[in-house]
């Protein structure tokens, strides 16, 4: 009779420990799921920002390049003067008398 009661208590204890472990695993998975959902939300907002920022940057680049006056070679009425090159060597030193 004592062995039967100990066996039943062992099975009940095993069932309670198993249920506790299943509950703990469920809590961990819920926490992991909340983390994954939050990470997905952050990454989706980052992707949305990058798409919008890239589109606006492309639009600004297009407008800036379209707004810039083009230089045409040999056009009538345009200034054909060439820019003076920068001096790359220092000026010669003149000794004082």
PDB file of N, CA and C in Angstrom:
ATOM      1  N   UNK A   1       0.810  -1.192   0.000  1.00  0.00           N
ATOM      2  CA  UNK A   1       0.000   0.000   0.000  1.00  0.00           C
ATOM      3  C   UNK A   1       0.855   1.257   0.000  1.00  0.00           C
ATOM      4  N   UNK A   2       1.950   1.287   0.753  1.00  0.00           N
ATOM      5  CA  UNK A   2       2.825   2.447   0.815  1.00  0.00           C
ATOM      6  C   UNK A   2       3.500   2.684  -0.535  1.00  0.00           C
ATOM      7  N   UNK A   3       3.880   1.566  -1.203  1.00  0.00           N
ATOM      8  CA  UNK A   3       4.505   1.723  -2.526  1.00  0.00           C
ATOM      9  C   UNK A   3       3.506   2.286  -3.533  1.00  0.00           C
ATOM     10  N   UNK A   4       2.291   1.913  -3.459  1.00  0.00           N
ATOM     11  CA  UNK A   4       1.267   2.421  -4.360  1.00  0.00           C
ATOM     12  C   UNK A   4       1.059   3.919  -4.152  1.00  0.00           C
ATOM     13  N   UNK A   5       1.012   4.344  -2.876  1.00  0.00           N
ATOM     14  CA  UNK A   5       0.842   5.778  -2.586  1.00  0.00           C
ATOM     15  C   UNK A   5       2.069   6.561  -3.064  1.00  0.00           C
ATOM     16  N   UNK A   6       3.269   6.022  -2.847  1.00  0.00           N
ATOM     17  CA  UNK A   6       4.488   6.693  -3.324  1.00  0.00           C
ATOM     18  C   UNK A   6       4.513   6.757  -4.860  1.00  0.00           C
ATOM     19  N   UNK A   7       4.082   5.728  -5.536  1.00  0.00           N
ATOM     20  CA  UNK A   7       4.035   5.732  -6.997  1.00  0.00           C
ATOM     21  C   UNK A   7       3.040   6.762  -7.506  1.00  0.00           C
ATOM     22  N   UNK A   8       1.881   6.844  -6.880  1.00  0.00           N
ATOM     23  CA  UNK A   8       0.881   7.840  -7.275  1.00  0.00           C
ATOM     24  C   UNK A   8       1.404   9.249  -7.015  1.00  0.00           C
ATOM     25  N   UNK A   9       2.043   9.466  -5.857  1.00  0.00           N
ATOM     26  CA  UNK A   9       2.628  10.784  -5.571  1.00  0.00           C
ATOM     27  C   UNK A   9       3.745  11.119  -6.570  1.00  0.00           C
ATOM     28  N   UNK A  10       4.528  10.150  -6.978  1.00  0.00           N
ATOM     29  CA  UNK A  10       5.580  10.366  -7.984  1.00  0.00           C
ATOM     30  C   UNK A  10       5.000  10.774  -9.322  1.00  0.00           C
ATOM     31  N   UNK A  11       3.920  10.111  -9.724  1.00  0.00           N
ATOM     32  CA  UNK A  11       3.270  10.451 -10.997  1.00  0.00           C
ATOM     33  C   UNK A  11       2.658  11.843 -10.920  1.00  0.00           C
ATOM     34  N   UNK A  12       2.001  12.161  -9.784  1.00  0.00           N
ATOM     35  CA  UNK A  12       1.408  13.494  -9.623  1.00  0.00           C
ATOM     36  C   UNK A  12       2.505  14.562  -9.622  1.00  0.00           C
ATOM     37  N   UNK A  13       3.610  14.298  -8.910  1.00  0.00           N
ATOM     38  CA  UNK A  13       4.720  15.260  -8.886  1.00  0.00           C
ATOM     39  C   UNK A  13       5.316  15.437 -10.284  1.00  0.00           C
ATOM     40  N   UNK A  14       5.480  14.349 -11.009  1.00  0.00           N
ATOM     41  CA  UNK A  14       5.997  14.433 -12.383  1.00  0.00           C
ATOM     42  C   UNK A  14       5.053  15.219 -13.277  1.00  0.00           C
ATOM     43  N   UNK A  15       3.748  15.015 -13.111  1.00  0.00           N
ATOM     44  CA  UNK A  15       2.772  15.748 -13.920  1.00  0.00           C
ATOM     45  C   UNK A  15       2.802  17.239 -13.585  1.00  0.00           C
ATOM     46  N   UNK A  16       2.911  17.591 -12.293  1.00  0.00           N
ATOM     47  CA  UNK A  16       2.956  19.009 -11.898  1.00  0.00           C
ATOM     48  C   UNK A  16       4.233  19.674 -12.417  1.00  0.00           C
ATOM     49  N   UNK A  17       5.364  18.982 -12.303  1.00  0.00           N
ATOM     50  CA  UNK A  17       6.628  19.543 -12.816  1.00  0.00           C
ATOM     51  C   UNK A  17       6.560  19.692 -14.335  1.00  0.00           C
ATOM     52  N   UNK A  18       5.989  18.701 -15.013  1.00  0.00           N
ATOM     53  CA  UNK A  18       5.860  18.790 -16.477  1.00  0.00           C
ATOM     54  C   UNK A  18       4.962  19.952 -16.881  1.00  0.00           C
ATOM     55  N   UNK A  19       3.851  20.138 -16.184  1.00  0.00           N
ATOM     56  CA  UNK A  19       2.972  21.269 -16.483  1.00  0.00           C
ATOM     57  C   UNK A  19       3.663  22.605 -16.202  1.00  0.00           C
ATOM     58  N   UNK A  20       4.446  22.676 -15.148  1.00  0.00           N
ATOM     59  CA  UNK A  20       5.183  23.902 -14.836  1.00  0.00           C
ATOM     60  C   UNK A  20       6.209  24.207 -15.921  1.00  0.00           C
ATOM     61  N   UNK A  21       6.875  23.170 -16.408  1.00  0.00           N
ATOM     62  CA  UNK A  21       7.861  23.384 -17.476  1.00  0.00           C
ATOM     63  C   UNK A  21       7.187  23.807 -18.780  1.00  0.00           C
ATOM     64  N   UNK A  22       6.039  23.216 -19.082  1.00  0.00           N
ATOM     65  CA  UNK A  22       5.302  23.614 -20.287  1.00  0.00           C
ATOM     66  C   UNK A  22       4.830  25.060 -20.160  1.00  0.00           C
ATOM     67  N   UNK A  23       4.338  25.444 -18.973  1.00  0.00           N
ATOM     68  CA  UNK A  23       3.912  26.834 -18.755  1.00  0.00           C
ATOM     69  C   UNK A  23       5.093  27.785 -18.902  1.00  0.00           C
ATOM     70  N   UNK A  24       6.261  27.420 -18.317  1.00  0.00           N
ATOM     71  CA  UNK A  24       7.449  28.271 -18.409  1.00  0.00           C
ATOM     72  C   UNK A  24       7.918  28.403 -19.856  1.00  0.00           C
ATOM     73  N   UNK A  25       7.886  27.294 -20.585  1.00  0.00           N
ATOM     74  CA  UNK A  25       8.263  27.352 -21.998  1.00  0.00           C
ATOM     75  C   UNK A  25       7.298  28.248 -22.785  1.00  0.00           C
ATOM     76  N   UNK A  26       6.029  28.184 -22.461  1.00  0.00           N
ATOM     77  CA  UNK A  26       5.046  29.055 -23.113  1.00  0.00           C
ATOM     78  C   UNK A  26       5.309  30.523 -22.822  1.00  0.00           C
ATOM     79  N   UNK A  27       5.670  30.839 -21.585  1.00  0.00           N
ATOM     80  CA  UNK A  27       5.981  32.232 -21.234  1.00  0.00           C
ATOM     81  C   UNK A  27       7.213  32.723 -21.980  1.00  0.00           C
ATOM     82  N   UNK A  28       8.228  31.861 -22.078  1.00  0.00           N
ATOM     83  CA  UNK A  28       9.446  32.238 -22.815  1.00  0.00           C
ATOM     84  C   UNK A  28       9.120  32.462 -24.282  1.00  0.00           C
ATOM     85  N   UNK A  29       8.317  31.589 -24.860  1.00  0.00           N
ATOM     86  CA  UNK A  29       7.969  31.736 -26.277  1.00  0.00           C
ATOM     87  C   UNK A  29       7.104  32.974 -26.518  1.00  0.00           C
ATOM     88  N   UNK A  30       6.229  33.302 -25.564  1.00  0.00           N
ATOM     89  CA  UNK A  30       5.433  34.533 -25.706  1.00  0.00           C
ATOM     90  C   UNK A  30       6.351  35.750 -25.679  1.00  0.00           C
ATOM     91  N   UNK A  31       7.306  35.754 -24.750  1.00  0.00           N
ATOM     92  CA  UNK A  31       8.263  36.866 -24.688  1.00  0.00           C
ATOM     93  C   UNK A  31       9.091  36.963 -25.954  1.00  0.00           C
ATOM     94  N   UNK A  32       9.520  35.808 -26.469  1.00  0.00           N
ATOM     95  CA  UNK A  32      10.287  35.799 -27.717  1.00  0.00           C
ATOM     96  C   UNK A  32       9.427  36.282 -28.880  1.00  0.00           C
ATOM     97  N   UNK A  33       8.143  35.894 -28.882  1.00  0.00           N
ATOM     98  CA  UNK A  33       7.238  36.354 -29.937  1.00  0.00           C
ATOM     99  C   UNK A  33       7.028  37.858 -29.896  1.00  0.00           C
ATOM    100  N   UNK A  34       6.883  38.408 -28.688  1.00  0.00           N
ATOM    101  CA  UNK A  34       6.730  39.866 -28.555  1.00  0.00           C
ATOM    102  C   UNK A  34       7.985  40.569 -29.060  1.00  0.00           C
ATOM    103  N   UNK A  35       9.157  40.013 -28.734  1.00  0.00           N
ATOM    104  CA  UNK A  35      10.415  40.603 -29.200  1.00  0.00           C
ATOM    105  C   UNK A  35      10.512  40.554 -30.725  1.00  0.00           C
ATOM    106  N   UNK A  36      10.152  39.417 -31.315  1.00  0.00           N
ATOM    107  CA  UNK A  36      10.236  39.276 -32.777  1.00  0.00           C
ATOM    108  C   UNK A  36       9.249  40.216 -33.470  1.00  0.00           C
ATOM    109  N   UNK A  37       8.057  40.351 -32.921  1.00  0.00           N
ATOM    110  CA  UNK A  37       7.066  41.262 -33.513  1.00  0.00           C
ATOM    111  C   UNK A  37       7.555  42.709 -33.404  1.00  0.00           C
ATOM    112  N   UNK A  38       8.121  43.084 -32.269  1.00  0.00           N
ATOM    113  CA  UNK A  38       8.670  44.439 -32.117  1.00  0.00           C
ATOM    114  C   UNK A  38       9.820  44.694 -33.067  1.00  0.00           C
ATOM    115  N   UNK A  39      10.701  43.701 -33.213  1.00  0.00           N
ATOM    116  CA  UNK A  39      11.826  43.843 -34.135  1.00  0.00           C
ATOM    117  C   UNK A  39      11.339  43.972 -35.575  1.00  0.00           C
ATOM    118  N   UNK A  40      10.326  43.203 -35.936  1.00  0.00           N
ATOM    119  CA  UNK A  40       9.767  43.305 -37.289  1.00  0.00           C
ATOM    120  C   UNK A  40       9.142  44.677 -37.520  1.00  0.00           C
ATOM    121  N   UNK A  41       8.495  45.234 -36.498  1.00  0.00           N
ATOM    122  CA  UNK A  41       7.905  46.569 -36.641  1.00  0.00           C
ATOM    123  C   UNK A  41       8.991  47.625 -36.821  1.00  0.00           C
ATOM    124  N   UNK A  42      10.065  47.518 -36.047  1.00  0.00           N
ATOM    125  CA  UNK A  42      11.159  48.485 -36.172  1.00  0.00           C
ATOM    126  C   UNK A  42      11.803  48.379 -37.547  1.00  0.00           C
ATOM    127  N   UNK A  43      12.049  47.171 -38.007  1.00  0.00           N
ATOM    128  CA  UNK A  43      12.681  46.997 -39.317  1.00  0.00           C
ATOM    129  C   UNK A  43      11.775  47.449 -40.453  1.00  0.00           C
ATOM    130  N   UNK A  44      10.475  47.243 -40.324  1.00  0.00           N
ATOM    131  CA  UNK A  44       9.573  47.702 -41.379  1.00  0.00           C
ATOM    132  C   UNK A  44       9.512  49.226 -41.425  1.00  0.00           C
ATOM    133  N   UNK A  45       9.522  49.864 -40.256  1.00  0.00           N
ATOM    134  CA  UNK A  45       9.546  51.336 -40.264  1.00  0.00           C
ATOM    135  C   UNK A  45      10.868  51.872 -40.806  1.00  0.00           C
ATOM    136  N   UNK A  46      11.972  51.179 -40.504  1.00  0.00           N
ATOM    137  CA  UNK A  46      13.266  51.583 -41.058  1.00  0.00           C
ATOM    138  C   UNK A  46      13.274  51.431 -42.571  1.00  0.00           C
ATOM    139  N   UNK A  47      12.721  50.331 -43.070  1.00  0.00           N
ATOM    140  CA  UNK A  47      12.645  50.129 -44.519  1.00  0.00           C
ATOM    141  C   UNK A  47      11.771  51.196 -45.165  1.00  0.00           C
ATOM    142  N   UNK A  48      10.660  51.522 -44.556  1.00  0.00           N
ATOM    143  CA  UNK A  48       9.776  52.571 -45.082  1.00  0.00           C
ATOM    144  C   UNK A  48      10.509  53.910 -45.125  1.00  0.00           C
ATOM    145  N   UNK A  49      11.251  54.235 -44.061  1.00  0.00           N
ATOM    146  CA  UNK A  49      12.012  55.481 -44.026  1.00  0.00           C
ATOM    147  C   UNK A  49      13.064  55.500 -45.126  1.00  0.00           C
ATOM    148  N   UNK A  50      13.771  54.383 -45.313  1.00  0.00           N
ATOM    149  CA  UNK A  50      14.815  54.350 -46.338  1.00  0.00           C
ATOM    150  C   UNK A  50      14.221  54.485 -47.736  1.00  0.00           C
ATOM    151  N   UNK A  51      13.060  53.897 -47.969  1.00  0.00           N
ATOM    152  CA  UNK A  51      12.419  54.019 -49.283  1.00  0.00           C
ATOM    153  C   UNK A  51      12.007  55.468 -49.536  1.00  0.00           C
ATOM    154  N   UNK A  52      11.369  56.091 -48.536  1.00  0.00           N
ATOM    155  CA  UNK A  52      10.928  57.485 -48.702  1.00  0.00           C
ATOM    156  C   UNK A  52      12.131  58.412 -48.840  1.00  0.00           C
ATOM    157  N   UNK A  53      13.155  58.228 -48.003  1.00  0.00           N
ATOM    158  CA  UNK A  53      14.344  59.083 -48.077  1.00  0.00           C
ATOM    159  C   UNK A  53      15.066  58.900 -49.405  1.00  0.00           C
ATOM    160  N   UNK A  54      15.150  57.676 -49.901  1.00  0.00           N
ATOM    161  CA  UNK A  54      15.783  57.436 -51.197  1.00  0.00           C
ATOM    162  C   UNK A  54      15.009  58.067 -52.340  1.00  0.00           C
ATOM    163  N   UNK A  55      13.685  57.978 -52.278  1.00  0.00           N
ATOM    164  CA  UNK A  55      12.860  58.591 -53.336  1.00  0.00           C
ATOM    165  C   UNK A  55      12.996  60.109 -53.310  1.00  0.00           C
ATOM    166  N   UNK A  56      12.957  60.696 -52.118  1.00  0.00           N
ATOM    167  CA  UNK A  56      13.106  62.156 -52.029  1.00  0.00           C
ATOM    168  C   UNK A  56      14.506  62.604 -52.447  1.00  0.00           C
ATOM    169  N   UNK A  57      15.523  61.838 -52.075  1.00  0.00           N
ATOM    170  CA  UNK A  57      16.887  62.192 -52.483  1.00  0.00           C
ATOM    171  C   UNK A  57      17.039  62.095 -53.998  1.00  0.00           C
ATOM    172  N   UNK A  58      16.439  61.063 -54.587  1.00  0.00           N
ATOM    173  CA  UNK A  58      16.485  60.949 -56.045  1.00  0.00           C
ATOM    174  C   UNK A  58      15.763  62.097 -56.732  1.00  0.00           C
ATOM    175  N   UNK A  59      14.628  62.502 -56.171  1.00  0.00           N
ATOM    176  CA  UNK A  59      13.885  63.632 -56.729  1.00  0.00           C
ATOM    177  C   UNK A  59      14.693  64.922 -56.624  1.00  0.00           C
ATOM    178  N   UNK A  60      15.319  65.135 -55.473  1.00  0.00           N
ATOM    179  CA  UNK A  60      16.143  66.339 -55.298  1.00  0.00           C
ATOM    180  C   UNK A  60      17.330  66.321 -56.246  1.00  0.00           C
ATOM    181  N   UNK A  61      17.958  65.162 -56.412  1.00  0.00           N
ATOM    182  CA  UNK A  61      19.086  65.060 -57.339  1.00  0.00           C
ATOM    183  C   UNK A  61      18.643  65.336 -58.767  1.00  0.00           C
ATOM    184  N   UNK A  62      17.502  64.774 -59.147  1.00  0.00           N
ATOM    185  CA  UNK A  62      16.991  65.004 -60.493  1.00  0.00           C
ATOM    186  C   UNK A  62      16.673  66.482 -60.715  1.00  0.00           C
ATOM    187  N   UNK A  63      16.007  67.107 -59.746  1.00  0.00           N
ATOM    188  CA  UNK A  63      15.666  68.520 -59.901  1.00  0.00           C
ATOM    189  C   UNK A  63      16.907  69.397 -59.909  1.00  0.00           C
ATOM    190  N   UNK A  64      17.882  69.075 -59.067  1.00  0.00           N
ATOM    191  CA  UNK A  64      19.112  69.880 -59.031  1.00  0.00           C
ATOM    192  C   UNK A  64      19.892  69.739 -60.329  1.00  0.00           C
ATOM    193  N   UNK A  65      19.957  68.523 -60.884  1.00  0.00           N
ATOM    194  CA  UNK A  65      20.693  68.356 -62.135  1.00  0.00           C
ATOM    195  C   UNK A  65      19.916  68.961 -63.307  1.00  0.00           C
ATOM    196  N   UNK A  66      18.597  68.977 -63.243  1.00  0.00           N
ATOM    197  CA  UNK A  66      17.808  69.591 -64.313  1.00  0.00           C
ATOM    198  C   UNK A  66      17.853  71.113 -64.219  1.00  0.00           C
ATOM    199  N   UNK A  67      17.979  71.646 -63.022  1.00  0.00           N
ATOM    200  CA  UNK A  67      17.981  73.089 -62.824  1.00  0.00           C
ATOM    201  C   UNK A  67      19.318  73.707 -63.220  1.00  0.00           C
ATOM    202  N   UNK A  68      20.398  72.946 -63.099  1.00  0.00           N
ATOM    203  CA  UNK A  68      21.729  73.457 -63.389  1.00  0.00           C
ATOM    204  C   UNK A  68      21.842  73.792 -64.875  1.00  0.00           C
ATOM    205  N   UNK A  69      22.358  74.959 -65.205  1.00  0.00           N
ATOM    206  CA  UNK A  69      22.505  75.299 -66.628  1.00  0.00           C
ATOM    207  C   UNK A  69      23.563  74.409 -67.271  1.00  0.00           C
ATOM    208  N   UNK A  70      23.284  73.984 -68.478  1.00  0.00           N
ATOM    209  CA  UNK A  70      24.233  73.110 -69.163  1.00  0.00           C
ATOM    210  C   UNK A  70      25.253  73.962 -69.902  1.00  0.00           C
ATOM    211  N   UNK A  71      26.469  73.471 -70.024  1.00  0.00           N
ATOM    212  CA  UNK A  71      27.544  74.169 -70.738  1.00  0.00           C
ATOM    213  C   UNK A  71      27.603  73.583 -72.137  1.00  0.00           C
ATOM    214  N   UNK A  72      27.392  74.435 -73.148  1.00  0.00           N
ATOM    215  CA  UNK A  72      27.417  73.989 -74.540  1.00  0.00           C
ATOM    216  C   UNK A  72      28.665  74.543 -75.205  1.00  0.00           C
ATOM    217  N   UNK A  73      29.402  73.700 -75.860  1.00  0.00           N
ATOM    218  CA  UNK A  73      30.621  74.128 -76.550  1.00  0.00           C
ATOM    219  C   UNK A  73      30.241  74.795 -77.863  1.00  0.00           C
ATOM    220  N   UNK A  74      30.769  76.003 -78.101  1.00  0.00           N
ATOM    221  CA  UNK A  74      30.559  76.687 -79.363  1.00  0.00           C
ATOM    222  C   UNK A  74      29.199  77.331 -79.495  1.00  0.00           C
ATOM    223  N   UNK A  75      28.493  77.521 -78.428  1.00  0.00           N
ATOM    224  CA  UNK A  75      27.183  78.144 -78.509  1.00  0.00           C
ATOM    225  C   UNK A  75      27.308  79.634 -78.751  1.00  0.00           C
ATOM    226  N   UNK A  76      26.368  80.198 -79.504  1.00  0.00           N
ATOM    227  CA  UNK A  76      26.422  81.624 -79.811  1.00  0.00           C
ATOM    228  C   UNK A  76      25.988  82.428 -78.595  1.00  0.00           C
ATOM    229  N   UNK A  77      26.724  83.486 -78.322  1.00  0.00           N
ATOM    230  CA  UNK A  77      26.336  84.384 -77.255  1.00  0.00           C
ATOM    231  C   UNK A  77      26.767  83.924 -75.869  1.00  0.00           C
ATOM    232  N   UNK A  78      27.499  82.840 -75.789  1.00  0.00           N
ATOM    233  CA  UNK A  78      27.943  82.372 -74.477  1.00  0.00           C
ATOM    234  C   UNK A  78      29.382  82.793 -74.252  1.00  0.00           C
ATOM    235  N   UNK A  79      29.745  82.941 -73.003  1.00  0.00           N
ATOM    236  CA  UNK A  79      31.102  83.315 -72.642  1.00  0.00           C
ATOM    237  C   UNK A  79      32.007  82.106 -72.823  1.00  0.00           C
ATOM    238  N   UNK A  80      33.009  82.217 -73.695  1.00  0.00           N
ATOM    239  CA  UNK A  80      33.902  81.103 -74.000  1.00  0.00           C
ATOM    240  C   UNK A  80      35.237  81.218 -73.274  1.00  0.00           C
ATOM    241  N   UNK A  81      35.326  82.082 -72.279  1.00  0.00           N
ATOM    242  CA  UNK A  81      36.597  82.230 -71.579  1.00  0.00           C
ATOM    243  C   UNK A  81      36.877  80.999 -70.729  1.00  0.00           C
ATOM    244  N   UNK A  82      38.135  80.585 -70.743  1.00  0.00           N
ATOM    245  CA  UNK A  82      38.521  79.408 -69.977  1.00  0.00           C
ATOM    246  C   UNK A  82      38.971  79.843 -68.594  1.00  0.00           C
ATOM    247  N   UNK A  83      38.725  79.041 -67.596  1.00  0.00           N
ATOM    248  CA  UNK A  83      39.180  79.411 -66.259  1.00  0.00           C
ATOM    249  C   UNK A  83      40.698  79.323 -66.169  1.00  0.00           C
ATOM    250  N   UNK A  84      41.267  80.189 -65.365  1.00  0.00           N
ATOM    251  CA  UNK A  84      42.720  80.184 -65.209  1.00  0.00           C
ATOM    252  C   UNK A  84      43.123  79.032 -64.298  1.00  0.00           C
ATOM    253  N   UNK A  85      44.168  78.293 -64.670  1.00  0.00           N
ATOM    254  CA  UNK A  85      44.580  77.168 -63.835  1.00  0.00           C
ATOM    255  C   UNK A  85      45.219  77.657 -62.542  1.00  0.00           C
ATOM    256  N   UNK A  86      45.076  76.884 -61.513  1.00  0.00           N
ATOM    257  CA  UNK A  86      45.690  77.224 -60.238  1.00  0.00           C
ATOM    258  C   UNK A  86      47.186  76.964 -60.305  1.00  0.00           C
ATOM    259  N   UNK A  87      47.953  77.811 -59.609  1.00  0.00           N
ATOM    260  CA  UNK A  87      49.399  77.642 -59.583  1.00  0.00           C
ATOM    261  C   UNK A  87      49.727  76.510 -58.616  1.00  0.00           C
ATOM    262  N   UNK A  88      50.520  75.540 -59.102  1.00  0.00           N
ATOM    263  CA  UNK A  88      50.836  74.388 -58.261  1.00  0.00           C
ATOM    264  C   UNK A  88      52.198  74.521 -57.576  1.00  0.00           C
ATOM    265  N   UNK A  89      53.060  75.362 -58.097  1.00  0.00           N
ATOM    266  CA  UNK A  89      54.373  75.544 -57.455  1.00  0.00           C
ATOM    267  C   UNK A  89      54.403  76.917 -56.783  1.00  0.00           C
ATOM    268  N   UNK A  90      55.181  77.030 -55.725  1.00  0.00           N
ATOM    269  CA  UNK A  90      55.246  78.320 -55.051  1.00  0.00           C
ATOM    270  C   UNK A  90      55.920  79.386 -55.917  1.00  0.00           C
ATOM    271  N   UNK A  91      55.629  80.627 -55.607  1.00  0.00           N
ATOM    272  CA  UNK A  91      56.221  81.739 -56.351  1.00  0.00           C
ATOM    273  C   UNK A  91      57.732  81.748 -56.113  1.00  0.00           C
ATOM    274  N   UNK A  92      58.512  82.116 -57.159  1.00  0.00           N
ATOM    275  CA  UNK A  92      59.971  82.153 -56.965  1.00  0.00           C
ATOM    276  C   UNK A  92      60.349  83.207 -55.919  1.00  0.00           C
ATOM    277  N   UNK A  93      61.340  82.864 -55.138  1.00  0.00           N
ATOM    278  CA  UNK A  93      61.798  83.755 -54.070  1.00  0.00           C
ATOM    279  C   UNK A  93      62.800  84.743 -54.616  1.00  0.00           C
ATOM    280  N   UNK A  94      62.571  86.039 -54.381  1.00  0.00           N
ATOM    281  CA  UNK A  94      63.496  87.072 -54.821  1.00  0.00           C
ATOM    282  C   UNK A  94      64.321  87.511 -53.619  1.00  0.00           C
ATOM    283  N   UNK A  95      65.640  87.435 -53.732  1.00  0.00           N
ATOM    284  CA  UNK A  95      66.476  87.868 -52.588  1.00  0.00           C
ATOM    285  C   UNK A  95      66.440  89.388 -52.434  1.00  0.00           C
ATOM    286  N   UNK A  96      66.542  89.817 -51.206  1.00  0.00           N
ATOM    287  CA  UNK A  96      66.569  91.276 -50.940  1.00  0.00           C
ATOM    288  C   UNK A  96      67.984  91.827 -51.151  1.00  0.00           C
ATOM    289  N   UNK A  97      68.067  93.053 -51.697  1.00  0.00           N
ATOM    290  CA  UNK A  97      69.426  93.634 -51.907  1.00  0.00           C
ATOM    291  C   UNK A  97      70.055  94.128 -50.620  1.00  0.00           C
TER     292      UNK A  97
END
